[in-house]
Amino acid sequence: QVQLVESGGGLVQAGGSLRLSCAASRSIFGINTMGWYRQTPGKQRELVATIASGGSTNYADSVKGRFTISRDNAKKTVYLQMNSLVPEDTALYYCKFVMDWGTTYWGQGTQVTVSS
């Protein structure tokens, strides 16, 4: 079973930056899309950003220009660089890998808290 291990969350003041990382627990092949999602209590999980195997990216409107998603295929790792953070970015952030054959893996979540 593949596990996704996230790191990089924490507490930061508004205007600050954080970098999230998510790596597969073992060597795997066939990762198609990597992505980041977030969820706050009482709300549905929402897409933050995705990056396809070819490098094309997609961002939620609320994070465009502030967040950057990237991937290292050799390390089976996806990153999310978050700049100019605002309190509304406070959430539990999850990474997701979608394999070429459709199997989906989720991370356990890492908390990001932005203080005003």
mmCIF file of C-alpha atoms in Angstrom:
data_model
loop_
_atom_site.group_PDB
_atom_site.id
_atom_site.type_symbol
_atom_site.label_atom_id
_atom_site.label_comp_id
_atom_site.label_asym_id
_atom_site.label_seq_id
_atom_site.Cartn_x
_atom_site.Cartn_y
_atom_site.Cartn_z
ATOM 1 C CA GLN A 1 0.000 0.000 0.000
ATOM 2 C CA VAL A 2 1.307 3.427 -0.904
ATOM 3 C CA GLN A 3 1.188 6.165 1.701
ATOM 4 C CA LEU A 4 1.653 9.837 1.024
ATOM 5 C CA VAL A 5 3.652 11.675 3.659
ATOM 6 C CA GLU A 6 3.062 15.402 3.966
ATOM 7 C CA SER A 7 5.180 17.991 5.713
ATOM 8 C CA GLY A 8 5.632 21.735 5.954
ATOM 9 C CA GLY A 9 2.437 22.907 7.587
ATOM 10 C CA GLY A 10 2.398 25.190 10.578
ATOM 11 C CA LEU A 11 1.463 28.565 11.989
ATOM 12 C CA VAL A 12 2.402 31.703 10.085
ATOM 13 C CA GLN A 13 1.429 35.355 10.191
ATOM 14 C CA ALA A 14 -0.573 36.920 7.394
ATOM 15 C CA GLY A 15 1.723 37.869 4.548
ATOM 16 C CA GLY A 16 4.097 35.039 5.313
ATOM 17 C CA SER A 17 5.050 31.939 3.365
ATOM 18 C CA LEU A 18 5.045 28.182 3.783
ATOM 19 C CA ARG A 19 6.162 25.324 1.571
ATOM 20 C CA LEU A 20 4.307 22.031 1.719
ATOM 21 C CA SER A 21 5.811 18.770 0.546
ATOM 22 C CA CYS A 22 4.212 15.399 -0.138
ATOM 23 C CA ALA A 23 6.168 12.276 -0.969
ATOM 24 C CA ALA A 24 5.206 8.683 -1.652
ATOM 25 C CA SER A 25 6.325 6.234 1.045
ATOM 26 C CA ARG A 26 7.876 3.906 -1.502
ATOM 27 C CA SER A 27 8.922 3.882 -5.112
ATOM 28 C CA ILE A 28 5.930 3.912 -7.421
ATOM 29 C CA PHE A 29 5.504 4.411 -11.154
ATOM 30 C CA GLY A 30 2.711 5.790 -13.242
ATOM 31 C CA ILE A 31 1.803 8.912 -11.303
ATOM 32 C CA ASN A 32 -0.387 10.965 -13.577
ATOM 33 C CA THR A 33 -1.673 13.987 -11.690
ATOM 34 C CA MET A 34 -0.501 15.344 -8.359
ATOM 35 C CA GLY A 35 -2.506 17.865 -6.455
ATOM 36 C CA TRP A 36 -3.253 19.767 -3.288
ATOM 37 C CA TYR A 37 -6.658 20.194 -1.715
ATOM 38 C CA ARG A 38 -7.808 21.852 1.489
ATOM 39 C CA GLN A 39 -10.674 21.571 3.906
ATOM 40 C CA THR A 40 -12.047 23.599 6.784
ATOM 41 C CA PRO A 41 -14.560 22.347 9.373
ATOM 42 C CA GLY A 42 -18.057 22.082 7.993
ATOM 43 C CA LYS A 43 -16.999 22.623 4.401
ATOM 44 C CA GLN A 44 -16.252 20.327 1.490
ATOM 45 C CA ARG A 45 -12.722 19.611 0.477
ATOM 46 C CA GLU A 46 -11.722 21.991 -2.301
ATOM 47 C CA LEU A 47 -9.090 21.948 -5.003
ATOM 48 C CA VAL A 48 -6.106 24.220 -4.475
ATOM 49 C CA ALA A 49 -3.815 23.240 -7.333
ATOM 50 C CA THR A 50 -2.955 20.317 -9.578
ATOM 51 C CA ILE A 51 -0.038 19.471 -11.828
ATOM 52 C CA ALA A 52 -0.177 16.891 -14.589
ATOM 53 C CA SER A 53 2.598 14.557 -15.605
ATOM 54 C CA GLY A 54 3.453 16.847 -18.501
ATOM 55 C CA GLY A 55 3.759 19.831 -16.197
ATOM 56 C CA SER A 56 0.541 21.672 -16.922
ATOM 57 C CA THR A 57 -0.950 23.284 -13.834
ATOM 58 C CA ASN A 58 -4.357 24.328 -12.598
ATOM 59 C CA TYR A 59 -5.120 26.651 -9.681
ATOM 60 C CA ALA A 60 -8.133 27.730 -7.723
ATOM 61 C CA ASP A 61 -8.900 31.371 -8.426
ATOM 62 C CA SER A 62 -8.372 32.240 -4.767
ATOM 63 C CA VAL A 63 -4.703 31.196 -4.855
ATOM 64 C CA LYS A 64 -3.634 32.249 -8.354
ATOM 65 C CA GLY A 65 -0.567 34.444 -8.249
ATOM 66 C CA ARG A 66 0.219 33.471 -4.661
ATOM 67 C CA PHE A 67 0.680 29.680 -4.695
ATOM 68 C CA THR A 68 2.921 27.608 -6.960
ATOM 69 C CA ILE A 69 2.689 23.857 -7.396
ATOM 70 C CA SER A 70 5.647 21.842 -8.632
ATOM 71 C CA ARG A 71 6.706 18.218 -8.792
ATOM 72 C CA ASP A 72 9.873 16.155 -8.737
ATOM 73 C CA ASN A 73 9.110 12.953 -10.590
ATOM 74 C CA ALA A 74 12.356 11.283 -9.577
ATOM 75 C CA LYS A 75 11.565 11.863 -5.897
ATOM 76 C CA LYS A 76 7.816 11.109 -6.318
ATOM 77 C CA THR A 77 7.186 14.390 -4.542
ATOM 78 C CA VAL A 78 4.847 17.313 -5.046
ATOM 79 C CA TYR A 79 5.358 20.746 -3.530
ATOM 80 C CA LEU A 80 3.149 23.725 -2.828
ATOM 81 C CA GLN A 81 4.858 27.050 -2.325
ATOM 82 C CA MET A 82 2.416 29.383 -0.583
ATOM 83 C CA ASN A 83 3.206 33.101 -0.473
ATOM 84 C CA SER A 84 1.264 36.131 0.706
ATOM 85 C CA LEU A 85 -0.814 33.933 2.982
ATOM 86 C CA VAL A 86 -4.094 35.280 4.335
ATOM 87 C CA PRO A 87 -6.241 34.009 7.220
ATOM 88 C CA GLU A 88 -8.684 32.538 4.692
ATOM 89 C CA ASP A 89 -5.965 30.079 3.667
ATOM 90 C CA THR A 90 -6.217 28.431 7.079
ATOM 91 C CA ALA A 91 -7.199 24.805 6.499
ATOM 92 C CA LEU A 92 -6.120 21.208 6.582
ATOM 93 C CA TYR A 93 -4.171 20.646 3.366
ATOM 94 C CA TYR A 94 -4.184 17.250 1.659
ATOM 95 C CA CYS A 95 -2.083 15.979 -1.213
ATOM 96 C CA LYS A 96 -3.441 13.581 -3.805
ATOM 97 C CA PHE A 97 -1.819 11.363 -6.411
ATOM 98 C CA VAL A 98 -3.845 9.993 -9.312
ATOM 99 C CA MET A 99 -2.245 7.068 -11.107
ATOM 100 C CA ASP A 100 -2.369 6.417 -14.844
ATOM 101 C CA TRP A 101 -4.883 3.607 -14.257
ATOM 102 C CA GLY A 102 -7.127 5.693 -12.029
ATOM 103 C CA THR A 103 -6.148 4.650 -8.518
ATOM 104 C CA THR A 104 -6.114 7.613 -6.137
ATOM 105 C CA TYR A 105 -3.992 8.108 -3.022
ATOM 106 C CA TRP A 106 -4.489 10.782 -0.385
ATOM 107 C CA GLY A 107 -2.174 12.120 2.268
ATOM 108 C CA GLN A 108 -3.166 12.345 5.912
ATOM 109 C CA GLY A 109 -3.370 16.133 5.880
ATOM 110 C CA THR A 110 -1.168 18.888 7.255
ATOM 111 C CA GLN A 111 -2.545 21.887 9.119
ATOM 112 C CA VAL A 112 -1.873 25.402 7.887
ATOM 113 C CA THR A 113 -2.907 28.226 10.184
ATOM 114 C CA VAL A 114 -2.539 31.867 9.177
ATOM 115 C CA SER A 115 -2.921 34.429 11.933
ATOM 116 C CA SER A 116 -4.092 37.981 11.263
#
